[in-house]
Short mmCIF file of C-alpha atoms and ligand atoms in Angstrom, two decimals:
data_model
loop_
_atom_site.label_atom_id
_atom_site.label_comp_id
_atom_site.label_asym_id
_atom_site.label_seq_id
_atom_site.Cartn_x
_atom_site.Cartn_y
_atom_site.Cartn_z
CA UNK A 21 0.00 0.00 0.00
CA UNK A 22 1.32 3.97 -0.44
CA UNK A 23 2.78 4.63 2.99
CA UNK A 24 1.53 8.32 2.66
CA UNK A 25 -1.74 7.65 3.33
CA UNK A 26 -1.50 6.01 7.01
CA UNK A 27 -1.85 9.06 9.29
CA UNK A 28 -1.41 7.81 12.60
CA UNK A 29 -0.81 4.90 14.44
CA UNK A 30 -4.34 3.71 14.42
CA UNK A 31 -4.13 3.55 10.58
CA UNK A 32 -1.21 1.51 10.73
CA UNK A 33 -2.85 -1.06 12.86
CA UNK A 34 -5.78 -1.17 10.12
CA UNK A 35 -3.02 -1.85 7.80
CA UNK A 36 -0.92 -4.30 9.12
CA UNK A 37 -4.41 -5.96 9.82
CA UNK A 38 -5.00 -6.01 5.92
CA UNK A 39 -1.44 -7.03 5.15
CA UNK A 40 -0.88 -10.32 7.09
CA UNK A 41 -2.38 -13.45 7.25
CA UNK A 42 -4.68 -13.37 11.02
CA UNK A 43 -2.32 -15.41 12.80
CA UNK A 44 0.79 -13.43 11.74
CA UNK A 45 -1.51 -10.14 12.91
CA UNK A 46 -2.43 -12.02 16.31
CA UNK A 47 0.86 -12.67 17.14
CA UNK A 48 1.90 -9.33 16.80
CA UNK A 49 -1.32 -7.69 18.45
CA UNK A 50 -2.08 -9.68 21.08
CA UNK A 51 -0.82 -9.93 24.95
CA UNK A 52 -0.74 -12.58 27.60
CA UNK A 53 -3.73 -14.02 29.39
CA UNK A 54 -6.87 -11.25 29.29
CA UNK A 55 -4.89 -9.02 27.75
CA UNK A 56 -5.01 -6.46 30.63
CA UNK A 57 -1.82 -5.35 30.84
CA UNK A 58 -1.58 -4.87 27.38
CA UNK A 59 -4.56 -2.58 27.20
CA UNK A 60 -3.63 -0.84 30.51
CA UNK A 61 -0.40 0.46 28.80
CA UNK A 62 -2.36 2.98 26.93
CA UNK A 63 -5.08 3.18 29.05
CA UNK A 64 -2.46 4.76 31.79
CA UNK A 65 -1.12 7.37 29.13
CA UNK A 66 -4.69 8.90 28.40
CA UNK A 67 -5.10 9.51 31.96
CA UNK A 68 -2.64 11.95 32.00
CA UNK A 69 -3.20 15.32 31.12
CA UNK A 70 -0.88 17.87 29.67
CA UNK A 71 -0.09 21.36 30.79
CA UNK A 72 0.89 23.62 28.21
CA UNK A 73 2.94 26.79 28.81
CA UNK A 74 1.32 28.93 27.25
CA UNK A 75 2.60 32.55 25.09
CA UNK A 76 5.91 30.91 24.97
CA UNK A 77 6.02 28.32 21.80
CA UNK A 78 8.88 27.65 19.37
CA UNK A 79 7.67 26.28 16.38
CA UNK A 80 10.75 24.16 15.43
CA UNK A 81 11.30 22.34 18.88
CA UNK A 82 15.06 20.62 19.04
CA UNK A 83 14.30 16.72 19.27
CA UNK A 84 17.92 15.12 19.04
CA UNK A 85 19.45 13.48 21.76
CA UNK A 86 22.24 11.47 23.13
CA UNK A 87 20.47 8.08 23.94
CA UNK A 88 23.24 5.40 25.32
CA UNK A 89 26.22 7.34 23.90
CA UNK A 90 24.56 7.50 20.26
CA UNK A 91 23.33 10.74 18.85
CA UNK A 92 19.74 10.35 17.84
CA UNK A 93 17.29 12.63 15.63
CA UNK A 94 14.51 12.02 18.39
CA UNK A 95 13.65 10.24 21.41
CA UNK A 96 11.99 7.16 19.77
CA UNK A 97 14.06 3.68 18.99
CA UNK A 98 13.00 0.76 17.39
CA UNK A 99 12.04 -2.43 20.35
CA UNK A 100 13.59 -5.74 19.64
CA UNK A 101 10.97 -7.63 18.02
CA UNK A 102 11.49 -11.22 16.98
CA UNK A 103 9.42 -12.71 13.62
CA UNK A 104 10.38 -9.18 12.28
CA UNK A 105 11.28 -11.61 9.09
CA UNK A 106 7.91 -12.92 8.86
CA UNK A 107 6.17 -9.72 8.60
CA UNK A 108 8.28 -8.29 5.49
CA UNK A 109 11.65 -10.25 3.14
CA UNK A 110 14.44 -9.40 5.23
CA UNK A 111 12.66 -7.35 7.77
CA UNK A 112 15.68 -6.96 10.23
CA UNK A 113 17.72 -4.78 7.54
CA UNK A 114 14.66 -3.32 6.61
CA UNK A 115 14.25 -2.18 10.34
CA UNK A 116 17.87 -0.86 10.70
CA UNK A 117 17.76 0.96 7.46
CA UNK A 118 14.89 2.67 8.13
CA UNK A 119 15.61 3.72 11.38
CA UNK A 120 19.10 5.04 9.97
CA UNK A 121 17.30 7.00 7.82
CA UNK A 122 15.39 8.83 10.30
CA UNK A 123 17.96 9.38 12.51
CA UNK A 124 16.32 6.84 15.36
CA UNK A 125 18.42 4.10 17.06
CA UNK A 126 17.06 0.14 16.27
CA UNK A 127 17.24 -2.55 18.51
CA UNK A 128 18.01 -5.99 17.13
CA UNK A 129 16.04 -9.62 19.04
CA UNK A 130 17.87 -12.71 19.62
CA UNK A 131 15.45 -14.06 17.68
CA UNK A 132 15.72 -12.80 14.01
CA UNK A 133 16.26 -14.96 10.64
CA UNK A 134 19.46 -12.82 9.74
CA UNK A 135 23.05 -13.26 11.19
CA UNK A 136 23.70 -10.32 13.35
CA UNK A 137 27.11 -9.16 11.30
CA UNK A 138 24.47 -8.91 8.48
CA UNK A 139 22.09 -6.68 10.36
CA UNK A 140 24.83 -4.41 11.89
CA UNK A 141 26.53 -4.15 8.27
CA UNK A 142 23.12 -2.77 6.99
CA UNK A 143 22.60 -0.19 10.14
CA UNK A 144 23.63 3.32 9.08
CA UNK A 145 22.72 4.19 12.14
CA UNK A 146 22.69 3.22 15.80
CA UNK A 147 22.27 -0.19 16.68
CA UNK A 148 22.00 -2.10 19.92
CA UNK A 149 21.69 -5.39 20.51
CA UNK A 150 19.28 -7.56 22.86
CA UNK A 151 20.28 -11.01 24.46
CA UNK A 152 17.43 -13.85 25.25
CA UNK A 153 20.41 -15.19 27.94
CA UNK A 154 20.63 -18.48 26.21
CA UNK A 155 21.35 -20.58 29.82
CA UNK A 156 25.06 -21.15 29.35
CA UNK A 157 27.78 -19.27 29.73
CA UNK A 158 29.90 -20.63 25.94
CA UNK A 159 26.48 -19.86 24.30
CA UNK A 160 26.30 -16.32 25.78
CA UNK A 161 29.82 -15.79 24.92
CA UNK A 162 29.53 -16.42 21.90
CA UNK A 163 26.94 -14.21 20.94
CA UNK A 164 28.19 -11.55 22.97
CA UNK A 165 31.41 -11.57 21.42
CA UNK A 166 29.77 -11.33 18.05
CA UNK A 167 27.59 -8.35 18.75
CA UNK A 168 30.89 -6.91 20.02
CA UNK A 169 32.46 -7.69 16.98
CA UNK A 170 29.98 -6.64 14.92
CA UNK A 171 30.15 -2.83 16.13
CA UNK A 172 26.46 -2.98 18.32
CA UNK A 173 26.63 0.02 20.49
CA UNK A 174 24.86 -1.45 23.25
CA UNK A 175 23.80 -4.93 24.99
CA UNK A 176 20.26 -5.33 26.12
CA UNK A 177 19.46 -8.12 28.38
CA UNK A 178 15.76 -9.22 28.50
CA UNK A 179 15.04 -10.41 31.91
CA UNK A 180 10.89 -10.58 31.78
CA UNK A 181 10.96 -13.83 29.73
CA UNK A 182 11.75 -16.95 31.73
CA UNK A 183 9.60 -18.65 29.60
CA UNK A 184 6.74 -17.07 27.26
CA UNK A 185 3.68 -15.43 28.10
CA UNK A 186 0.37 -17.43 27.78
CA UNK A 187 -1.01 -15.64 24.32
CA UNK A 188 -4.15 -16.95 23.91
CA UNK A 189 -5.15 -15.64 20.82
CA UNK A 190 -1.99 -17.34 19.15
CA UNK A 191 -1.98 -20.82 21.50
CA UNK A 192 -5.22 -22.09 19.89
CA UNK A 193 -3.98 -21.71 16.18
CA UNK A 194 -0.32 -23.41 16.79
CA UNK A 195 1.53 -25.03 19.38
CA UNK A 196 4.60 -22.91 18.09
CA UNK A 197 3.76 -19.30 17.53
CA UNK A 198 4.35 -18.00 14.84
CA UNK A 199 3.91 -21.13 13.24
CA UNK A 200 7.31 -22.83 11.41
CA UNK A 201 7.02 -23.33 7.60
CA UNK A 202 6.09 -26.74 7.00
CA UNK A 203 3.97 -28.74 4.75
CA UNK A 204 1.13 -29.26 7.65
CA UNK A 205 1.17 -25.58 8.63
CA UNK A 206 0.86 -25.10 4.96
CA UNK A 207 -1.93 -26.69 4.85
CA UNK A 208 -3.62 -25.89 7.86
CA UNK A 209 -3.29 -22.17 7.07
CA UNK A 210 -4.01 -22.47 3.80
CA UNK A 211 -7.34 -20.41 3.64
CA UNK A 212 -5.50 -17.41 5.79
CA UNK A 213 -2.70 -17.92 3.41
CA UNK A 214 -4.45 -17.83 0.23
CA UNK A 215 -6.84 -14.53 1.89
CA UNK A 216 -3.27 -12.94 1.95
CA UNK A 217 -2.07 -13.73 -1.59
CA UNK A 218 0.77 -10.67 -1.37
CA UNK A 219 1.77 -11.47 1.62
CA UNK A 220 2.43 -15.21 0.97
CA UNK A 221 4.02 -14.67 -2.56
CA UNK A 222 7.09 -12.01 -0.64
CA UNK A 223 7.42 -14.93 1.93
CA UNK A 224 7.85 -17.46 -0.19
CA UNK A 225 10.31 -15.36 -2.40
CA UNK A 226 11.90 -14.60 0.80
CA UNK A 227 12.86 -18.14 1.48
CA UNK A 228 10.16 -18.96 3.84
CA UNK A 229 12.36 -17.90 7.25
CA UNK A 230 10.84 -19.27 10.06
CA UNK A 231 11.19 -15.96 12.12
CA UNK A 232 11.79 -16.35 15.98
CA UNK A 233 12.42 -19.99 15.02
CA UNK A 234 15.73 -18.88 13.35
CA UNK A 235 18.30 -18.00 16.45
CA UNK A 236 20.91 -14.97 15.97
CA UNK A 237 23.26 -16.60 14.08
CA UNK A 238 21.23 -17.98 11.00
CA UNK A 239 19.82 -21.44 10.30
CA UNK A 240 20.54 -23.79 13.15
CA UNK A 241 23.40 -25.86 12.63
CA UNK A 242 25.14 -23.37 10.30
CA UNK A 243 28.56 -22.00 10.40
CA UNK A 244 28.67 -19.70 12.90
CA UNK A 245 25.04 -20.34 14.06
CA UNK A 246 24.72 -18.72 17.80
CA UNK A 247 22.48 -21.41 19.16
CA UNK A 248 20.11 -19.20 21.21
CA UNK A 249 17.24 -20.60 21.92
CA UNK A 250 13.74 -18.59 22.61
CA UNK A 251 11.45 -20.83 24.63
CA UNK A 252 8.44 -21.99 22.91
CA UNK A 253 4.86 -20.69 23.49
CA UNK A 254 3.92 -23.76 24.84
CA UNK A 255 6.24 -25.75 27.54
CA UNK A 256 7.29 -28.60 25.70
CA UNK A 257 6.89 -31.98 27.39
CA UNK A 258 8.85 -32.47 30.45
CA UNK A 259 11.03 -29.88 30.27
CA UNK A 260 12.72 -30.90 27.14
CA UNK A 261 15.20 -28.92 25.95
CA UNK A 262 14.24 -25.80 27.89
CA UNK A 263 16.97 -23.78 29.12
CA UNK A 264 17.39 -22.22 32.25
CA UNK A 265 15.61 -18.70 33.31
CA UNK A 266 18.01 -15.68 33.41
CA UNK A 267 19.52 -14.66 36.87
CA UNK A 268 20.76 -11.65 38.66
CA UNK A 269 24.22 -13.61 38.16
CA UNK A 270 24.06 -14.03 34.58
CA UNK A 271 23.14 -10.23 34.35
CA UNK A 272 26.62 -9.53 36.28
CA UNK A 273 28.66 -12.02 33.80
CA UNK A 274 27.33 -10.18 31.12
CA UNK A 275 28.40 -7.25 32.76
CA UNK A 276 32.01 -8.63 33.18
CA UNK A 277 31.76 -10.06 29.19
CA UNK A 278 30.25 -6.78 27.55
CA UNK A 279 32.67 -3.65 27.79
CA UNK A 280 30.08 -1.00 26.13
CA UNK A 281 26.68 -0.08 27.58
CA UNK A 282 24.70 -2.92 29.29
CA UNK A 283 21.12 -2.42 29.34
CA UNK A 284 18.51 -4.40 31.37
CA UNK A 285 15.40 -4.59 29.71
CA UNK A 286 11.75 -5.82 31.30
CA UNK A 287 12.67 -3.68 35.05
CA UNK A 288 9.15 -2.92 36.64
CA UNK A 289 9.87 -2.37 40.30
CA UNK A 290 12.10 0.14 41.77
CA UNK A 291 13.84 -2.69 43.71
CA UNK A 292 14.97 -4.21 40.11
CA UNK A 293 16.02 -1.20 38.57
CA UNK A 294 18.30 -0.99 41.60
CA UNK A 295 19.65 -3.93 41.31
CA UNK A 296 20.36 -3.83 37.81
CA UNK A 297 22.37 -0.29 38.71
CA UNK A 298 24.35 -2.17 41.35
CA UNK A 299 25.32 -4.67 39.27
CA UNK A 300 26.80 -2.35 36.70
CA UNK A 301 24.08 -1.52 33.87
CA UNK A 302 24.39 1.51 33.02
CA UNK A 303 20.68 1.91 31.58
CA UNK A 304 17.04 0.42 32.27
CA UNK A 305 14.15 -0.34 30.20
CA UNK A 306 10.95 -0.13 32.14
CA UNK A 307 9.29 -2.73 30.23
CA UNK A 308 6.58 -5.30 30.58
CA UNK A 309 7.19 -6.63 26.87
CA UNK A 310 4.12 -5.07 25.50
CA UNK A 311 1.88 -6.73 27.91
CA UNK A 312 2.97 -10.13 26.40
CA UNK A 313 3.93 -11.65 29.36
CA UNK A 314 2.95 -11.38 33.14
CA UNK A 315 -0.97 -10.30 32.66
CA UNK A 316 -1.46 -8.03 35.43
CA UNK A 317 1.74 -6.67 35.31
CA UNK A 318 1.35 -2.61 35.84
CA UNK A 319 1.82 -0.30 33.14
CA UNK A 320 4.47 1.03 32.45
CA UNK A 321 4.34 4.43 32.76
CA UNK A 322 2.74 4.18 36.26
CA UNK A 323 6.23 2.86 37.62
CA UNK A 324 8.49 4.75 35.56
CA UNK A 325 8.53 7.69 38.22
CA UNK A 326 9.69 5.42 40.98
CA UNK A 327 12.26 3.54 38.96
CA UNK A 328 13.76 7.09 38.12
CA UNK A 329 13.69 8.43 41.84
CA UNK A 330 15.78 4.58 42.32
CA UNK A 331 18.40 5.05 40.26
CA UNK A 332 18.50 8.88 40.05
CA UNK A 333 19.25 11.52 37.21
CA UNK A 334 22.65 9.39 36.56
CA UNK A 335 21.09 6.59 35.08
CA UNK A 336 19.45 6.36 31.64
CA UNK A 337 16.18 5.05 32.08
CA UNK A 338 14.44 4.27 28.66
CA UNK A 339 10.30 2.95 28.50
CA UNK A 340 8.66 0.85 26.23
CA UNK A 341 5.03 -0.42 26.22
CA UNK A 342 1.87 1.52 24.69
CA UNK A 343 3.84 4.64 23.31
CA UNK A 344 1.19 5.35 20.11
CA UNK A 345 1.65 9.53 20.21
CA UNK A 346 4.08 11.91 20.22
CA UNK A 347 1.76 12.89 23.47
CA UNK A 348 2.87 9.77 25.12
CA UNK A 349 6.72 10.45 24.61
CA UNK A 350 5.73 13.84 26.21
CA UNK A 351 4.49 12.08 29.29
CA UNK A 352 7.27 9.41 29.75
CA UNK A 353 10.28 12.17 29.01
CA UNK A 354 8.16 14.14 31.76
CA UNK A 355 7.85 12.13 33.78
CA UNK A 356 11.84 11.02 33.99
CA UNK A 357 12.49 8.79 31.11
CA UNK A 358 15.62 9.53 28.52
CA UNK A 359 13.90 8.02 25.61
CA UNK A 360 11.33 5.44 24.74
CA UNK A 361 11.05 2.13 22.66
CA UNK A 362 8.42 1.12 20.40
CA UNK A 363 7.36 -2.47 19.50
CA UNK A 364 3.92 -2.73 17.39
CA UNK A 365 3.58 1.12 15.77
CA UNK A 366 6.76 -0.10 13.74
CA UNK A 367 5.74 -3.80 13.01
CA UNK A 368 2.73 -2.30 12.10
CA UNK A 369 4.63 -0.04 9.54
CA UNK A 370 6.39 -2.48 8.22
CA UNK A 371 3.42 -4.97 7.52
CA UNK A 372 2.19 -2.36 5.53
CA UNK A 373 4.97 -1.14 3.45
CA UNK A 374 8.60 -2.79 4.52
CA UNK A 375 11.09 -0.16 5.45
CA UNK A 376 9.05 3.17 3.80
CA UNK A 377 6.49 1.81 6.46
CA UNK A 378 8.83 1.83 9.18
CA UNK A 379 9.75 5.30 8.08
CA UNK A 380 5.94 6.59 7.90
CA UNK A 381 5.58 5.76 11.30
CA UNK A 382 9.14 6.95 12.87
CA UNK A 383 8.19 10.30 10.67
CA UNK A 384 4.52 10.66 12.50
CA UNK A 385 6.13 9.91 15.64
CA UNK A 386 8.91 13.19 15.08
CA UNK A 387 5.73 14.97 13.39
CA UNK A 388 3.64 14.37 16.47
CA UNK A 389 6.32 15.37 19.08
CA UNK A 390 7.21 18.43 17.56
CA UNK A 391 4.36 20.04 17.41
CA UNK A 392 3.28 18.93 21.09
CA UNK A 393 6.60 20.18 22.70
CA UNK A 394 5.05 23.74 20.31
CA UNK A 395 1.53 22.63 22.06
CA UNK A 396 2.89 22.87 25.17
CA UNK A 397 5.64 25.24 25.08
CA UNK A 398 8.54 23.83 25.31
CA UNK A 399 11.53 24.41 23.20
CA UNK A 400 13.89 21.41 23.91
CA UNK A 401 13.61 17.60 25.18
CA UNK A 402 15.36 18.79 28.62
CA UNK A 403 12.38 21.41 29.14
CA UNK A 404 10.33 18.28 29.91
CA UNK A 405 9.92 17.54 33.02
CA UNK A 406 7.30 17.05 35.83
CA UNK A 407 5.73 20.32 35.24
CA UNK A 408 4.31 19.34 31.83
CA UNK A 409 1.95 16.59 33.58
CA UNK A 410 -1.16 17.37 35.55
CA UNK A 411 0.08 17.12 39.37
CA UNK A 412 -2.01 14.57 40.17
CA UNK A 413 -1.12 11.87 38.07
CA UNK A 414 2.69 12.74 38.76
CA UNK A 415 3.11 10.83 42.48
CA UNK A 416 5.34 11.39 44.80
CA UNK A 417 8.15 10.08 43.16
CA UNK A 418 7.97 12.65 40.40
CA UNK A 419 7.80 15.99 42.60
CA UNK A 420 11.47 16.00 42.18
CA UNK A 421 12.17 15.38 38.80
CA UNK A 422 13.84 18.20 37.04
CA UNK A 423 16.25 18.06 34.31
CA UNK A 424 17.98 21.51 34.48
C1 FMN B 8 5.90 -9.35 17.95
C2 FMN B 8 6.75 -8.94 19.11
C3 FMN B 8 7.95 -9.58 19.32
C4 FMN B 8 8.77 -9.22 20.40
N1 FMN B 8 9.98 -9.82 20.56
C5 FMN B 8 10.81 -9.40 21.54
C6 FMN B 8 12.13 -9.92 21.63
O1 FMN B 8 12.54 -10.74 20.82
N2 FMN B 8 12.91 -9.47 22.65
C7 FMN B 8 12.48 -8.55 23.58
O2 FMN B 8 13.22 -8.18 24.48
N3 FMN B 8 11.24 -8.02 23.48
C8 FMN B 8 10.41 -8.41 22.48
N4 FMN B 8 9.18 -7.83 22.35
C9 FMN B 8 8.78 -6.75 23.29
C10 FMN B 8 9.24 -5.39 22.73
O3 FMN B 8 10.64 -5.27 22.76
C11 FMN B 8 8.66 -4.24 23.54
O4 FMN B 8 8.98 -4.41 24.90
C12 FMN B 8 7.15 -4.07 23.40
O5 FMN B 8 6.73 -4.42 22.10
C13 FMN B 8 6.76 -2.63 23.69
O6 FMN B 8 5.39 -2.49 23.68
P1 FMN B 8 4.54 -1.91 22.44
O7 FMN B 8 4.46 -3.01 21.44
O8 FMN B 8 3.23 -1.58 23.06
O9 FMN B 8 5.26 -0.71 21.88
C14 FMN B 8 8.34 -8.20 21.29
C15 FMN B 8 7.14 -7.55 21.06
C16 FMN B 8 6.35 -7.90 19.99
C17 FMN B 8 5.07 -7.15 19.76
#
């Protein structure tokens, strides 16, 4: 479809929606469980308000930023996202090119169908990298040392996924989401397939990749291949071939492994985020992976206040989890976090229309922001700060927060 015409994030949605076969879509949209959390995340950005200052706009606001040592256009980086593959041909270069283009960082999953070295040598601009801790040290190595190589700027470490979330709308169409090319998943999917015919004819030119099937370092078994392993959707019998849930004390190896920035991504408590400092990370992401994984987990912006009074102005603290709006950025810069992450706007964008989809939406999301920091009166990212957001959804924790 022409990119131009999607508008805002809600448009994207309806696109991706048209775009993909409804499992492929589910996946993507959906959460864990009920699907509370996942809704929450927005829900707790619309209920807070906005406080312009008014008589004092500049009409050209200054977006950049240094986010984890790399100058960005704007506060906004690509999420990892595994099965990026599956929504578009080689959707993890598309990802990192387009996010080059617009000046935003990109982070790259574990769980991608391209070699890592291939990703970074596409990025033009920042890249990070995110580590599913694969349960052994010689794995982790491995991988580490190859992101390393490879010129990734920074390390993420997911610690929110000891073994997937319970995504309902997925579990009752596959045992493995998203499904694994094969001749019986062919043929079971056949009438989505078929309703999809664009879809299915780039996938099949694409090689078929199996998306978060596919670890970091290519096909399984290949030269080089980084043997990472994602756990599946659904437990597999007798704990077969599962690997062992992250600890604090793999966070602090990493630590010891990775020289540049160490992220830790999934932090919800104040406590955590702590913890994470202590052990040497030198950023958090307050994350509840899109709502795709503890259901009842709170949103995200509701704790990032008292995850930034933790760790104080020192640390970078980035968010993730229902950012939609420019608006939203608004609230989690305000309300004390460096930058934010988005997941779905971009898969969305680049169901619809590959890397010039990706684009769209990183271009609505500078669009947006600019002309709400004009909204509201403020002339630079550091002028955001707890007095943009209506006192009483601020807390306690926020009275504080000043950048200047
Ligand atoms: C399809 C999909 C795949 C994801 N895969 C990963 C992953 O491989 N690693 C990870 O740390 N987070 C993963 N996430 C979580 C995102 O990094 C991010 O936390 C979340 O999408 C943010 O919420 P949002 O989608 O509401 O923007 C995934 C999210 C989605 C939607």
């Amino acid at each position: 479809m022409r990119v131009g015409r999607i508008h805002n994030y809600v448009a994207a949605r309806a696109a991706a929606r048209r775009a993909l076969p409804r499992v492929l879509f589910d996946f993507i949209d959906g959460g864990a469980d009920d699907e509370r959390t996942l809704a929450e995340n927005e829900a707790a950005f619309a209920r807070i308000a906005l406080l312009p200052r008014q008589a004092a706009a500049t009409l050209t606001p200054d977006l950049s930023c240094t986010v984890l040592g790399a100058r960005c256009a704007l506060p906004v980086a690509l999420a990892p996202c595994g099965g990026s593959r599956l929504v578009w041909p080689d959707g993890e270069r598309a990802l990192v090119r387009a996010a080059g283009r617009c000046g935003a960082a990109a982070t790259m999953s574990t769980a991608a169908s391209t070699t890592l070295e291939a990703v970074a040598a596409a990025a033009t601009g920042p890249v990070w990298f995110q580590l599913y801790y694969p349960g052994e040290r010689s794995a982790a190595a491995a991988v580490v040392d190859r992101a390393a190589a490879a010129g990734f700027g920074a390390l993420f470490v997911t610690v929110d996924m000891p073994v997937r979330g319970n995504q309902e709308r997925v579990r009752s169409a596959e045992r493995v989401v998203p499904p694994r090319p094969s001749v019986a998943s062919a043929i079971r999917f056949a009438p989505q397939l078929c309703a999809r015919p664009a879809w299915t004819a780039r996938y099949v030119r694409d090689g078929l990749p199996d998306g978060v099937t596919v670890r970091t370092g290519g096909r399984p078994g290949a030269p080089g291949a980084a043997g990472v392993a994602v756990p599946a959707a659904v437990p597999p019998p007798a704990g077969a071939g599962r690997r062992p849930p992250v600890q604090w004390a793999d966070v602090a190896w990493v630590r010891d492994r990775w020289e540049g920035p160490l992220v830790v991504k999934g932090i919800l408590t104040a406590a955590d985020a702590r913890r994470a400092v202590d052990l040497g990370a030198d950023a958090v992401v307050v994350s509840n992976h899109g709502g795709r994984q503890l259901d009842g987990a709170p949103a995200t912006i509701e704790v990032l206040a008292g995850v930034r009074a933790s760790v104080g102005p020192s640390t970078e603290v980035l968010l993730d989890g229902g950012v939609r709006r420019g608006t939203d950025v608004v609230r989690a810069l305000a309300l004390g976090a460096n930058a934010v992450l988005i997941g779905r706007p971009y898969l969305y964008g680049l169901a619809a229309g590959g890397e010039a989809g990706v684009r769209r939406v990183l271009d609505l999301f500078a669009e947006e922001l600019a002309r709400t920091m004009t909204l509201l009166g403020r002339a630079r990212l550091d002028d955001l700060d707890a007095s943009c957001v209506a006192p009483p959804q601020v807390g306690d924790d926020a009275r504080w927060w000043t950048r200047s």
